[in-house]
Short mmCIF file of C-alpha atoms in Angstrom, two decimals:
data_model
loop_
_atom_site.label_atom_id
_atom_site.label_comp_id
_atom_site.label_asym_id
_atom_site.label_seq_id
_atom_site.Cartn_x
_atom_site.Cartn_y
_atom_site.Cartn_z
CA MET A 1 165.77 -104.40 134.42
CA GLN A 2 166.86 -107.75 135.87
CA ILE A 3 166.56 -110.77 133.57
CA SER A 4 165.18 -113.62 135.66
CA THR A 5 162.99 -115.43 133.10
CA LEU A 6 163.30 -116.07 129.37
CA PRO A 7 160.73 -113.41 128.35
CA ASP A 8 162.72 -110.81 130.29
CA ILE A 9 165.45 -111.15 127.67
CA LEU A 10 163.26 -109.51 125.02
CA ARG A 11 161.67 -107.09 127.46
CA ARG A 12 165.03 -105.73 128.55
CA HIS A 13 166.59 -105.44 125.12
CA ALA A 14 163.42 -103.99 123.53
CA LEU A 15 163.57 -101.31 126.22
CA GLU A 16 167.31 -100.63 126.11
CA ARG A 17 168.24 -101.33 122.48
CA GLY A 18 164.95 -101.81 120.65
CA ASP A 19 166.28 -100.72 117.24
CA LYS A 20 169.32 -102.99 117.39
CA PRO A 21 169.34 -106.01 115.02
CA ALA A 22 168.31 -109.08 116.99
CA LEU A 23 167.72 -111.85 114.46
CA LEU A 24 168.74 -112.50 110.85
CA TYR A 25 167.58 -115.39 108.66
CA PRO A 26 169.89 -115.35 105.64
CA ALA A 27 167.84 -117.99 103.77
CA ASP A 28 165.31 -115.33 102.75
CA GLY A 29 166.84 -112.13 104.15
CA ARG A 30 164.27 -111.54 106.86
CA SER A 31 165.43 -109.75 110.00
CA TRP A 32 164.04 -108.51 113.30
CA THR A 33 165.09 -105.84 115.75
CA PHE A 34 164.68 -106.55 119.46
CA ALA A 35 161.57 -104.37 119.50
CA GLN A 36 160.06 -106.28 116.56
CA LEU A 37 160.90 -109.66 118.09
CA HIS A 38 159.34 -108.54 121.38
CA GLN A 39 156.19 -107.36 119.59
CA GLU A 40 155.82 -110.53 117.50
CA SER A 41 156.28 -112.71 120.57
CA ASN A 42 153.46 -110.76 122.21
CA GLN A 43 151.23 -111.63 119.23
CA VAL A 44 152.19 -115.28 119.63
CA ALA A 45 151.29 -115.10 123.31
CA SER A 46 147.88 -113.64 122.40
CA ALA A 47 147.27 -116.32 119.76
CA LEU A 48 148.22 -119.09 122.18
CA SER A 49 146.06 -117.63 124.91
CA ALA A 50 143.10 -117.40 122.54
CA GLY A 51 143.59 -121.11 121.87
CA GLY A 52 143.40 -121.96 125.56
CA VAL A 53 147.10 -122.25 126.37
CA THR A 54 147.91 -121.35 129.96
CA SER A 55 150.83 -121.59 132.35
CA GLN A 56 152.84 -124.85 132.13
CA ASP A 57 150.92 -126.11 129.10
CA ARG A 58 153.23 -127.62 126.48
CA ILE A 59 153.56 -126.26 122.94
CA ALA A 60 155.51 -128.24 120.33
CA PHE A 61 157.79 -127.11 117.50
CA PHE A 62 158.65 -129.50 114.66
CA ASP A 63 160.77 -128.11 111.84
CA LYS A 64 164.34 -127.41 110.91
CA ASN A 65 165.77 -124.15 112.25
CA ALA A 66 163.30 -121.36 111.50
CA PRO A 67 163.29 -117.77 112.80
CA GLU A 68 159.66 -118.10 113.94
CA TYR A 69 160.92 -120.49 116.59
CA PHE A 70 162.12 -117.55 118.67
CA PRO A 71 158.87 -115.53 118.95
CA TYR A 72 157.17 -118.90 119.58
CA LEU A 73 159.63 -119.72 122.39
CA TYR A 74 159.44 -116.29 123.99
CA GLY A 75 155.72 -115.80 123.31
CA GLY A 76 154.93 -119.12 124.94
CA GLY A 77 157.24 -118.18 127.77
CA LYS A 78 155.28 -114.99 128.42
CA LEU A 79 152.26 -117.17 129.25
CA GLY A 80 154.37 -119.55 131.33
CA ALA A 81 154.00 -122.22 128.63
CA VAL A 82 156.73 -124.79 127.94
CA THR A 83 158.25 -125.15 124.46
CA VAL A 84 158.97 -128.70 123.27
CA ALA A 85 161.38 -128.62 120.31
CA VAL A 86 161.10 -132.01 118.56
CA ASN A 87 163.97 -133.59 116.65
CA TRP A 88 163.06 -133.35 112.95
CA ARG A 89 165.38 -136.28 112.17
CA LEU A 90 163.07 -138.69 113.99
CA ALA A 91 160.74 -141.13 112.30
CA PRO A 92 156.96 -140.50 112.58
CA PRO A 93 156.40 -143.07 115.39
CA GLU A 94 159.12 -141.36 117.46
CA VAL A 95 157.67 -137.90 116.86
CA GLU A 96 154.18 -139.16 117.75
CA TYR A 97 155.43 -140.54 121.06
CA ILE A 98 157.16 -137.28 122.07
CA VAL A 99 154.29 -134.97 121.11
CA ASN A 100 151.76 -137.17 122.92
CA HIS A 101 153.94 -137.79 125.96
CA SER A 102 154.54 -134.06 126.36
CA ASP A 103 150.76 -133.37 126.37
CA ALA A 104 151.38 -130.55 123.88
CA LYS A 105 148.27 -128.55 122.92
CA VAL A 106 149.72 -126.72 119.91
CA LEU A 107 152.00 -127.98 117.14
CA LEU A 108 153.96 -125.50 115.02
CA ILE A 109 155.13 -127.62 112.08
CA GLY A 110 157.20 -126.88 108.99
CA ARG A 111 155.53 -127.42 105.64
CA GLU A 112 158.33 -129.83 104.77
CA PHE A 113 157.03 -132.22 107.44
CA LEU A 114 153.27 -132.01 106.86
CA SER A 115 153.24 -135.58 105.51
CA TYR A 116 154.03 -136.75 109.05
CA LEU A 117 150.55 -135.69 110.17
CA GLN A 118 149.02 -138.47 108.06
CA LEU A 119 151.20 -141.02 109.84
CA MET A 120 150.57 -139.92 113.43
CA ASP A 121 147.69 -139.93 115.89
CA LEU A 122 147.94 -136.78 118.02
CA PRO A 123 144.72 -136.64 120.07
CA LYS A 124 145.96 -133.97 122.48
CA ILE A 125 146.89 -131.42 119.80
CA ALA A 126 144.14 -128.80 119.62
CA GLN A 127 145.82 -126.52 117.06
CA VAL A 128 148.20 -127.18 114.17
CA VAL A 129 149.99 -124.16 112.70
CA VAL A 130 152.08 -124.37 109.53
CA LEU A 131 155.38 -122.63 108.87
CA GLY A 132 155.10 -121.72 105.20
CA ASP A 133 152.23 -121.81 102.73
CA SER A 134 149.24 -123.65 104.16
CA SER A 135 146.69 -122.77 101.45
CA ASP A 136 146.28 -126.42 100.46
CA THR A 137 145.81 -127.59 104.05
CA PRO A 138 143.04 -127.19 106.66
CA TYR A 139 145.52 -125.44 108.97
CA PRO A 140 146.43 -121.74 109.29
CA SER A 141 149.88 -120.54 108.39
CA TYR A 142 151.96 -118.96 111.13
CA ALA A 143 151.35 -115.50 109.63
CA GLN A 144 147.58 -116.09 109.53
CA TRP A 145 147.60 -117.48 113.05
CA ILE A 146 149.15 -114.41 114.67
CA ALA A 147 147.47 -111.84 112.40
CA GLY A 148 145.02 -109.61 114.22
CA HIS A 149 146.21 -110.59 117.67
CA ASP A 150 147.24 -107.88 120.11
CA ALA A 151 150.94 -107.15 120.45
CA VAL A 152 150.47 -106.45 124.16
CA ASP A 153 152.73 -108.17 126.67
CA PRO A 154 150.54 -110.34 128.94
CA ALA A 155 152.94 -109.44 131.78
CA ILE A 156 152.18 -112.61 133.72
CA GLU A 157 154.34 -113.08 136.79
CA LEU A 158 156.55 -116.14 136.37
CA SER A 159 158.68 -118.12 138.77
CA PRO A 160 162.34 -118.47 137.70
CA HIS A 161 162.07 -122.07 138.89
CA ALA A 162 159.16 -122.94 136.59
CA THR A 163 159.80 -125.14 133.55
CA CYS A 164 160.09 -123.18 130.31
CA PHE A 165 161.70 -125.65 127.93
CA GLN A 166 161.53 -129.40 127.40
CA LEU A 167 163.91 -131.37 125.19
CA TYR A 168 163.68 -135.12 124.83
CA THR A 169 166.70 -137.33 125.32
CA SER A 170 166.78 -141.05 124.61
CA GLY A 171 166.48 -143.40 127.55
CA THR A 172 168.09 -146.67 128.57
CA THR A 173 164.67 -148.32 128.40
CA GLY A 174 164.27 -147.22 124.81
CA MET A 175 161.65 -144.52 125.54
CA PRO A 176 162.73 -140.86 125.31
CA LYS A 177 162.64 -138.77 128.46
CA GLY A 178 161.50 -135.14 128.63
CA VAL A 179 164.11 -132.97 130.33
CA GLU A 180 162.41 -130.14 132.24
CA THR A 181 164.59 -127.03 132.00
CA THR A 182 163.68 -123.98 134.07
CA HIS A 183 164.26 -120.28 133.48
CA ASP A 184 166.92 -120.32 136.18
CA ASN A 185 168.62 -123.35 134.60
CA PHE A 186 169.13 -121.23 131.47
CA LEU A 187 169.98 -117.96 133.14
CA GLY A 188 171.31 -118.76 136.60
CA LEU A 189 175.03 -118.66 135.92
CA PHE A 190 174.75 -115.55 133.76
CA ASN A 191 172.65 -113.77 136.38
CA ALA A 192 175.41 -114.57 138.85
CA GLY A 193 177.71 -112.42 136.72
CA TYR A 194 179.55 -115.05 134.71
CA ASN A 195 180.12 -114.07 131.07
CA LEU A 196 181.12 -117.62 130.23
CA TYR A 197 181.45 -117.14 126.49
CA ARG A 198 183.04 -113.68 126.51
CA MET A 199 180.20 -112.16 124.54
CA SER A 200 178.77 -108.63 124.44
CA ALA A 201 175.85 -106.79 122.85
CA ASP A 202 178.17 -106.05 119.92
CA ALA A 203 178.60 -109.75 119.14
CA VAL A 204 177.18 -111.51 116.08
CA ASN A 205 176.30 -115.06 117.08
CA LEU A 206 175.98 -117.83 114.49
CA VAL A 207 173.38 -120.53 115.27
CA CYS A 208 173.51 -123.47 112.88
CA MET A 209 173.20 -126.44 115.23
CA PRO A 210 169.62 -127.80 115.44
CA LEU A 211 167.27 -125.98 117.79
CA PHE A 212 165.95 -129.29 119.16
CA HIS A 213 169.42 -129.70 120.69
CA ILE A 214 170.66 -127.76 123.71
CA ALA A 215 173.68 -126.78 121.57
CA GLY A 216 171.24 -124.98 119.26
CA SER A 217 168.56 -123.47 121.48
CA GLY A 218 170.84 -122.99 124.46
CA TRP A 219 173.53 -121.29 122.39
CA ALA A 220 170.96 -118.96 120.80
CA VAL A 221 169.56 -117.97 124.20
CA VAL A 222 173.08 -117.19 125.44
CA GLY A 223 173.61 -114.67 122.64
CA GLN A 224 170.15 -113.16 123.03
CA TYR A 225 170.68 -112.79 126.77
CA MET A 226 173.82 -110.76 126.00
CA GLY A 227 171.96 -108.59 123.47
CA ALA A 228 173.90 -109.97 120.51
CA GLN A 229 172.54 -110.41 116.99
CA THR A 230 171.58 -114.00 116.20
CA VAL A 231 172.23 -115.28 112.67
CA VAL A 232 170.24 -118.50 112.32
CA LEU A 233 170.76 -121.09 109.57
CA ARG A 234 168.05 -123.57 108.65
CA ASP A 235 170.58 -126.40 108.80
CA VAL A 236 174.33 -126.96 108.78
CA ASP A 237 175.36 -125.63 105.36
CA LEU A 238 179.15 -125.48 104.94
CA PRO A 239 179.31 -123.01 102.01
CA GLN A 240 176.79 -120.73 103.73
CA ILE A 241 178.72 -120.82 107.01
CA LEU A 242 181.94 -119.88 105.21
CA SER A 243 180.13 -117.09 103.35
CA LEU A 244 178.30 -115.65 106.36
CA ILE A 245 181.28 -115.41 108.71
CA PRO A 246 182.98 -112.68 106.65
CA THR A 247 179.87 -110.98 105.22
CA GLN A 248 177.98 -110.74 108.53
CA ARG A 249 181.16 -110.28 110.57
CA VAL A 250 180.31 -113.23 112.81
CA THR A 251 182.15 -113.09 116.13
CA HIS A 252 180.90 -116.22 117.92
CA ALA A 253 179.89 -119.69 116.75
CA LEU A 254 179.27 -123.17 118.13
CA PHE A 255 180.09 -126.27 116.10
CA VAL A 256 180.15 -129.97 116.88
CA PRO A 257 183.47 -131.65 115.97
CA ALA A 258 182.01 -133.30 112.85
CA VAL A 259 181.18 -129.84 111.46
CA LEU A 260 184.63 -128.49 112.30
CA GLN A 261 186.19 -131.49 110.59
CA ALA A 262 184.13 -130.88 107.45
CA LEU A 263 184.82 -127.14 107.47
CA VAL A 264 188.61 -127.43 107.68
CA ALA A 265 188.55 -129.99 104.86
CA THR A 266 186.76 -127.52 102.53
CA PRO A 267 188.85 -126.56 99.49
CA LYS A 268 190.30 -123.03 99.57
CA ILE A 269 189.16 -122.47 103.15
CA GLU A 270 192.41 -120.66 103.93
CA SER A 271 191.36 -117.85 101.56
CA VAL A 272 188.24 -117.05 103.63
CA ASP A 273 188.36 -113.94 105.83
CA PHE A 274 187.86 -115.09 109.43
CA SER A 275 189.19 -111.89 111.03
CA SER A 276 185.86 -111.08 112.73
CA LEU A 277 185.84 -114.34 114.72
CA GLU A 278 186.52 -114.04 118.44
CA LEU A 279 185.42 -117.43 119.77
CA ILE A 280 184.43 -120.87 118.51
CA VAL A 281 182.82 -123.19 121.06
CA TYR A 282 182.90 -126.89 120.28
CA GLY A 283 181.55 -129.92 122.08
CA ALA A 284 178.76 -132.55 122.20
CA SER A 285 181.23 -135.24 121.10
CA PRO A 286 185.00 -135.74 121.28
CA ILE A 287 187.39 -134.18 118.77
CA SER A 288 190.71 -135.42 117.43
CA GLU A 289 193.80 -133.37 118.21
CA GLU A 290 194.58 -133.17 114.49
CA VAL A 291 191.21 -131.60 113.63
CA LEU A 292 191.40 -129.25 116.62
CA GLY A 293 194.93 -128.10 115.81
CA ARG A 294 194.07 -127.46 112.17
CA SER A 295 190.90 -125.57 113.21
CA ILE A 296 192.82 -123.34 115.60
CA ARG A 297 195.33 -122.50 112.89
CA ILE A 298 192.77 -121.81 110.15
CA PHE A 299 190.19 -119.84 112.11
CA ASP A 300 192.83 -118.03 114.20
CA CYS A 301 190.50 -117.18 117.08
CA GLY A 302 189.82 -118.36 120.61
CA PHE A 303 188.59 -121.93 121.02
CA MET A 304 186.54 -123.20 123.96
CA GLN A 305 185.42 -126.76 124.57
CA GLY A 306 182.20 -127.45 126.43
CA TYR A 307 181.15 -130.67 128.15
CA GLY A 308 177.64 -131.01 129.46
CA LEU A 309 174.31 -132.77 129.03
CA THR A 310 170.77 -131.78 128.16
CA GLU A 311 170.10 -132.51 131.84
CA THR A 312 172.62 -129.80 132.83
CA THR A 313 171.41 -127.27 130.23
CA GLY A 314 174.60 -127.97 128.30
CA MET A 315 176.75 -126.83 131.24
CA GLY A 316 179.39 -128.97 132.91
CA THR A 317 182.97 -127.99 132.19
CA LEU A 318 184.72 -125.52 129.91
CA LEU A 319 188.23 -125.75 128.48
CA LEU A 320 189.12 -122.09 128.05
CA PRO A 321 190.98 -120.54 125.09
CA GLU A 322 194.09 -120.07 127.21
CA ASP A 323 194.10 -123.82 127.85
CA HIS A 324 194.41 -124.53 124.12
CA ASP A 325 198.10 -124.87 123.33
CA PRO A 326 198.60 -127.46 120.58
CA GLY A 327 202.24 -128.43 120.34
CA GLY A 328 203.08 -126.35 123.41
CA THR A 329 203.99 -127.09 127.00
CA ARG A 330 200.32 -127.56 128.00
CA ALA A 331 199.26 -129.57 124.95
CA ASP A 332 198.14 -132.45 127.17
CA LEU A 333 195.17 -130.32 128.29
CA LEU A 334 193.63 -130.78 124.85
CA ARG A 335 192.66 -134.27 125.97
CA SER A 336 190.76 -132.69 128.84
CA CYS A 337 187.33 -131.06 128.68
CA GLY A 338 188.19 -128.38 131.21
CA ARG A 339 186.89 -127.28 134.58
CA PRO A 340 183.40 -126.40 135.88
CA PRO A 341 182.55 -122.72 135.32
CA GLY A 342 181.10 -120.35 137.87
CA ASP A 343 179.51 -122.00 140.87
CA LEU A 344 179.03 -125.40 139.25
CA GLU A 345 180.43 -128.29 141.26
CA LEU A 346 181.90 -131.52 139.95
CA LYS A 347 182.99 -134.71 141.65
CA ILE A 348 184.00 -138.25 140.73
CA VAL A 349 182.32 -141.06 142.65
CA GLY A 350 182.96 -144.78 142.98
CA PRO A 351 180.65 -147.72 142.27
CA ASP A 352 178.34 -146.89 145.19
CA GLY A 353 177.50 -143.56 143.53
CA VAL A 354 178.34 -141.66 146.73
CA THR A 355 181.97 -142.06 147.80
CA GLU A 356 184.38 -139.68 146.08
CA VAL A 357 187.46 -141.28 144.56
CA PRO A 358 190.95 -139.83 145.12
CA ASN A 359 192.40 -137.36 142.63
CA GLY A 360 193.27 -139.24 139.43
CA GLY A 361 190.91 -142.10 140.29
CA VAL A 362 188.36 -143.17 137.68
CA GLY A 363 184.65 -143.03 138.51
CA GLU A 364 181.28 -141.60 137.51
CA ILE A 365 181.10 -137.86 136.87
CA CYS A 366 178.53 -135.99 138.97
CA ILE A 367 177.51 -132.33 138.56
CA ARG A 368 175.67 -129.99 140.92
CA GLY A 369 174.55 -126.42 140.41
CA ARG A 370 171.93 -124.05 139.03
CA SER A 371 171.98 -125.54 135.53
CA VAL A 372 170.88 -129.02 136.70
CA MET A 373 167.41 -129.83 135.35
CA LYS A 374 164.22 -129.79 137.39
CA GLY A 375 163.66 -133.44 136.48
CA TYR A 376 162.22 -135.75 133.85
CA TRP A 377 158.63 -134.94 132.80
CA LYS A 378 156.16 -137.46 134.23
CA ASN A 379 159.01 -139.78 135.24
CA PRO A 380 159.78 -139.43 138.97
CA GLU A 381 161.53 -142.81 139.06
CA ALA A 382 164.11 -141.83 136.44
CA THR A 383 164.51 -138.43 138.11
CA ALA A 384 165.27 -140.07 141.47
CA GLN A 385 167.79 -142.39 139.82
CA THR A 386 169.57 -139.46 138.16
CA ILE A 387 169.49 -136.67 140.78
CA THR A 388 170.52 -137.48 144.34
CA ALA A 389 168.73 -136.13 147.39
CA ASP A 390 171.45 -133.50 147.83
CA GLY A 391 171.26 -132.28 144.24
CA TRP A 392 174.05 -134.15 142.44
CA LEU A 393 173.24 -135.23 138.89
CA ARG A 394 174.74 -138.57 137.90
CA THR A 395 175.88 -138.11 134.32
CA GLY A 396 176.52 -141.76 133.42
CA ASP A 397 179.92 -140.72 132.07
CA VAL A 398 183.14 -142.03 133.56
CA GLY A 399 186.21 -139.86 133.99
CA TYR A 400 188.90 -138.64 136.32
CA LEU A 401 190.25 -135.35 137.64
CA LYS A 402 193.84 -134.27 137.21
CA ASP A 403 194.85 -130.88 138.61
CA ALA A 404 191.12 -129.99 138.72
CA TYR A 405 190.70 -130.67 134.97
CA LEU A 406 188.18 -133.30 133.88
CA TYR A 407 189.15 -136.12 131.53
CA ILE A 408 186.43 -138.34 130.03
CA HIS A 409 187.29 -142.03 130.06
CA ASP A 410 184.19 -144.14 129.40
CA ARG A 411 180.47 -144.40 130.10
CA VAL A 412 178.48 -146.11 132.80
CA LYS A 413 175.51 -146.16 130.45
CA ASP A 414 175.49 -147.85 127.05
CA MET A 415 174.85 -144.56 125.28
CA ILE A 416 176.45 -143.94 121.88
CA ILE A 417 177.33 -140.39 120.82
CA SER A 418 177.43 -140.06 117.03
CA GLY A 419 178.04 -136.62 115.57
CA GLY A 420 176.86 -135.03 118.82
CA GLU A 421 173.59 -136.98 118.93
CA ASN A 422 172.82 -139.29 121.86
CA ILE A 423 171.72 -142.79 120.87
CA TYR A 424 170.69 -145.47 123.35
CA PRO A 425 171.22 -149.05 122.09
CA ALA A 426 168.04 -150.26 123.81
CA GLU A 427 165.99 -148.05 121.53
CA VAL A 428 167.59 -149.59 118.41
CA GLU A 429 167.50 -153.12 119.86
CA ASN A 430 163.76 -152.80 120.50
CA VAL A 431 163.22 -152.09 116.80
CA LEU A 432 165.57 -154.86 115.64
CA MET A 433 163.73 -157.42 117.73
CA ARG A 434 160.50 -156.61 115.87
CA HIS A 435 162.02 -157.93 112.64
CA PRO A 436 160.58 -161.42 111.98
CA LEU A 437 163.97 -162.86 110.99
CA VAL A 438 165.92 -161.48 113.97
CA LYS A 439 166.26 -163.93 116.86
CA ASP A 440 168.45 -161.75 119.06
CA ALA A 441 170.31 -158.46 118.71
CA ALA A 442 172.77 -156.18 120.43
CA VAL A 443 173.79 -152.66 119.48
CA ILE A 444 177.12 -151.02 120.28
CA GLY A 445 179.07 -147.92 119.28
CA VAL A 446 182.23 -148.42 117.25
CA PRO A 447 184.91 -145.85 116.34
CA SER A 448 184.25 -143.52 113.41
CA GLU A 449 186.75 -140.95 112.19
CA ARG A 450 183.98 -138.65 110.98
CA TRP A 451 181.27 -139.06 113.63
CA GLY A 452 183.28 -140.11 116.70
CA GLU A 453 181.15 -143.22 117.00
CA THR A 454 178.72 -144.97 114.72
CA VAL A 455 176.09 -147.62 115.38
CA LYS A 456 176.82 -151.31 114.80
CA ALA A 457 174.21 -154.07 115.15
CA ILE A 458 175.23 -157.58 116.11
CA VAL A 459 172.45 -159.93 115.08
CA THR A 460 171.51 -163.57 115.50
CA ARG A 461 169.29 -164.36 112.55
CA ALA A 462 166.56 -166.94 112.14
CA ASP A 463 167.22 -167.31 108.43
CA LEU A 464 170.42 -166.81 106.43
CA SER A 465 168.46 -164.88 103.80
CA LEU A 466 168.48 -161.90 106.16
CA ASP A 467 171.18 -159.50 104.94
CA GLU A 468 172.73 -156.26 106.16
CA ALA A 469 170.83 -154.03 103.76
CA SER A 470 167.42 -155.32 104.84
CA VAL A 471 168.28 -154.93 108.54
CA ILE A 472 169.36 -151.32 108.03
CA ALA A 473 166.30 -150.59 105.84
CA PHE A 474 163.96 -151.99 108.50
CA CYS A 475 165.53 -149.73 111.13
CA ARG A 476 165.18 -146.68 108.88
CA GLU A 477 161.44 -147.29 108.63
CA ASN A 478 161.10 -146.96 112.40
CA LEU A 479 163.98 -144.79 113.60
CA ALA A 480 165.73 -141.56 112.78
CA ARG A 481 168.48 -142.25 110.26
CA TYR A 482 171.29 -141.24 112.63
CA LYS A 483 170.17 -143.92 115.11
CA CYS A 484 170.24 -146.71 112.55
CA PRO A 485 173.10 -149.19 112.21
CA THR A 486 175.69 -148.35 109.61
CA SER A 487 176.96 -151.92 109.71
CA VAL A 488 175.74 -155.35 110.83
CA ASP A 489 177.75 -158.27 112.12
CA TRP A 490 176.32 -161.78 112.54
CA SER A 491 176.68 -163.94 115.63
CA ASP A 492 175.51 -167.42 116.55
CA ALA A 493 174.62 -166.12 120.02
CA ILE A 494 174.62 -162.76 121.83
CA PRO A 495 176.83 -163.02 124.96
CA ARG A 496 174.92 -162.44 128.19
CA ASN A 497 175.62 -162.70 131.90
CA PRO A 498 173.65 -165.12 134.16
CA SER A 499 170.92 -162.52 134.68
CA GLY A 500 170.47 -162.12 130.93
CA LYS A 501 172.17 -158.75 130.53
CA ILE A 502 174.08 -158.33 127.26
CA LEU A 503 177.85 -158.17 127.81
CA LYS A 504 178.34 -154.91 125.92
CA LYS A 505 181.89 -154.47 127.17
CA ASP A 506 182.90 -157.80 125.61
CA LEU A 507 181.19 -156.92 122.35
CA ARG A 508 182.87 -153.53 122.14
CA GLU A 509 186.37 -154.72 123.03
CA PRO A 510 187.56 -155.86 119.55
CA TYR A 511 186.50 -152.60 117.93
CA TRP A 512 188.06 -150.31 120.56
CA LYS A 513 191.31 -152.23 120.95
CA GLY A 514 194.24 -149.84 120.66
CA HIS A 515 192.20 -146.77 121.64
CA ASN A 516 193.28 -144.92 124.79
CA ARG A 517 189.73 -144.50 126.01
CA ARG A 518 186.52 -146.40 125.40
CA VAL A 519 184.61 -143.44 124.07
CA SER A 520 185.64 -141.76 120.85
#
């Protein structure tokens, strides 16, 4: 059968390879075949339907990586519902905003995060379901919630162009934006016959990046589309990763550069058996040539770099394994992030956002194709500013093309990428300005060997008693830890242009001096 929507993935594989292992959760040894995953997702669909969930309703997931996420995703999809995976690193006020803004009716929450419920007002949530023991709570556990519900596929006809997934990405105004991803965004390129990641039904696909990130959920869906077994880790766990690759004969994995850097620095890593590995995909933030070269040597498999955004379903460009030649005649390509795969289009435009610049000229990167999002949920203004009338998505990244390969140079937006996570300074600045002893503040990204970039606050203080530790602590009360400043500098005045806009370029200059490009 043709796979045109997310639920079709399970339908097809349950029919064609129902007894094949589909999902393994090494934390407790639980596993599912494709037939079992299909059946459990049908029970989820029945439970959701009994709770009043219908097509295009939102359902939220808030936990670290858990195997129940997948029957929840596919079960919701069978009703036409939209899964909202919420970043578990966020502070309660941030989680509250996303759940309420999404209009989610159901919240599937990990027991580890139940304390958040006391700190949030979620008037639109009609049902809370707990992953884990819920005996000391007024809420049903996941197992109790689906128990007794029919395992019959609702078989609702879905449009491939309907939204099925909604991740939130930070915004320049400080408020997160919900990226509406459709079935065709996920599956379009693969349905067109492109096996981008050289994967088959015999593959074993490791998923350790967070499922609230397109590098987690998107990567898992890729493997499941191909009929591969998914091995899902609750979180990035270096010893477990190094143990699972040989014992589960992992063939494919996706890591952000910070994880690769930590892995190759692990003692005795060269004694680990990596012979099963076929491909490691890396991306979400830049990587140093030293870390990449060492990774290629140690893992001794194909490496593929991916550049993309949540707004492009993680798709943009790929630097293929054959383009990785450290120390060779094509070593300069390692500074590139590759070329657009399949039918995706890419162009570089000048300041007017329309006119293409000549080959080698620097400008904003624009992407067009089937993976470009439907738009931002309940935010037509931001959608219109990001997607042009003829379908080009303005990425906010600056780069240039050389022999059809893309090179990232800088950003139009102020966004900071730290360890693969997007951070918008406005969001942090809004919190800083709520501190009673902060007169003015600016936030910039500065180079970090481990994370690519890290957050620095530049503060004008009303009283000299204000110190770095108290500024950082205040931010941690209101923001996810990864968004908080790791250092604070003091300034008598924040530089601004005549219209009042902070001169971020001037602030960043001293910290990036000597770097070839103004992103890490």
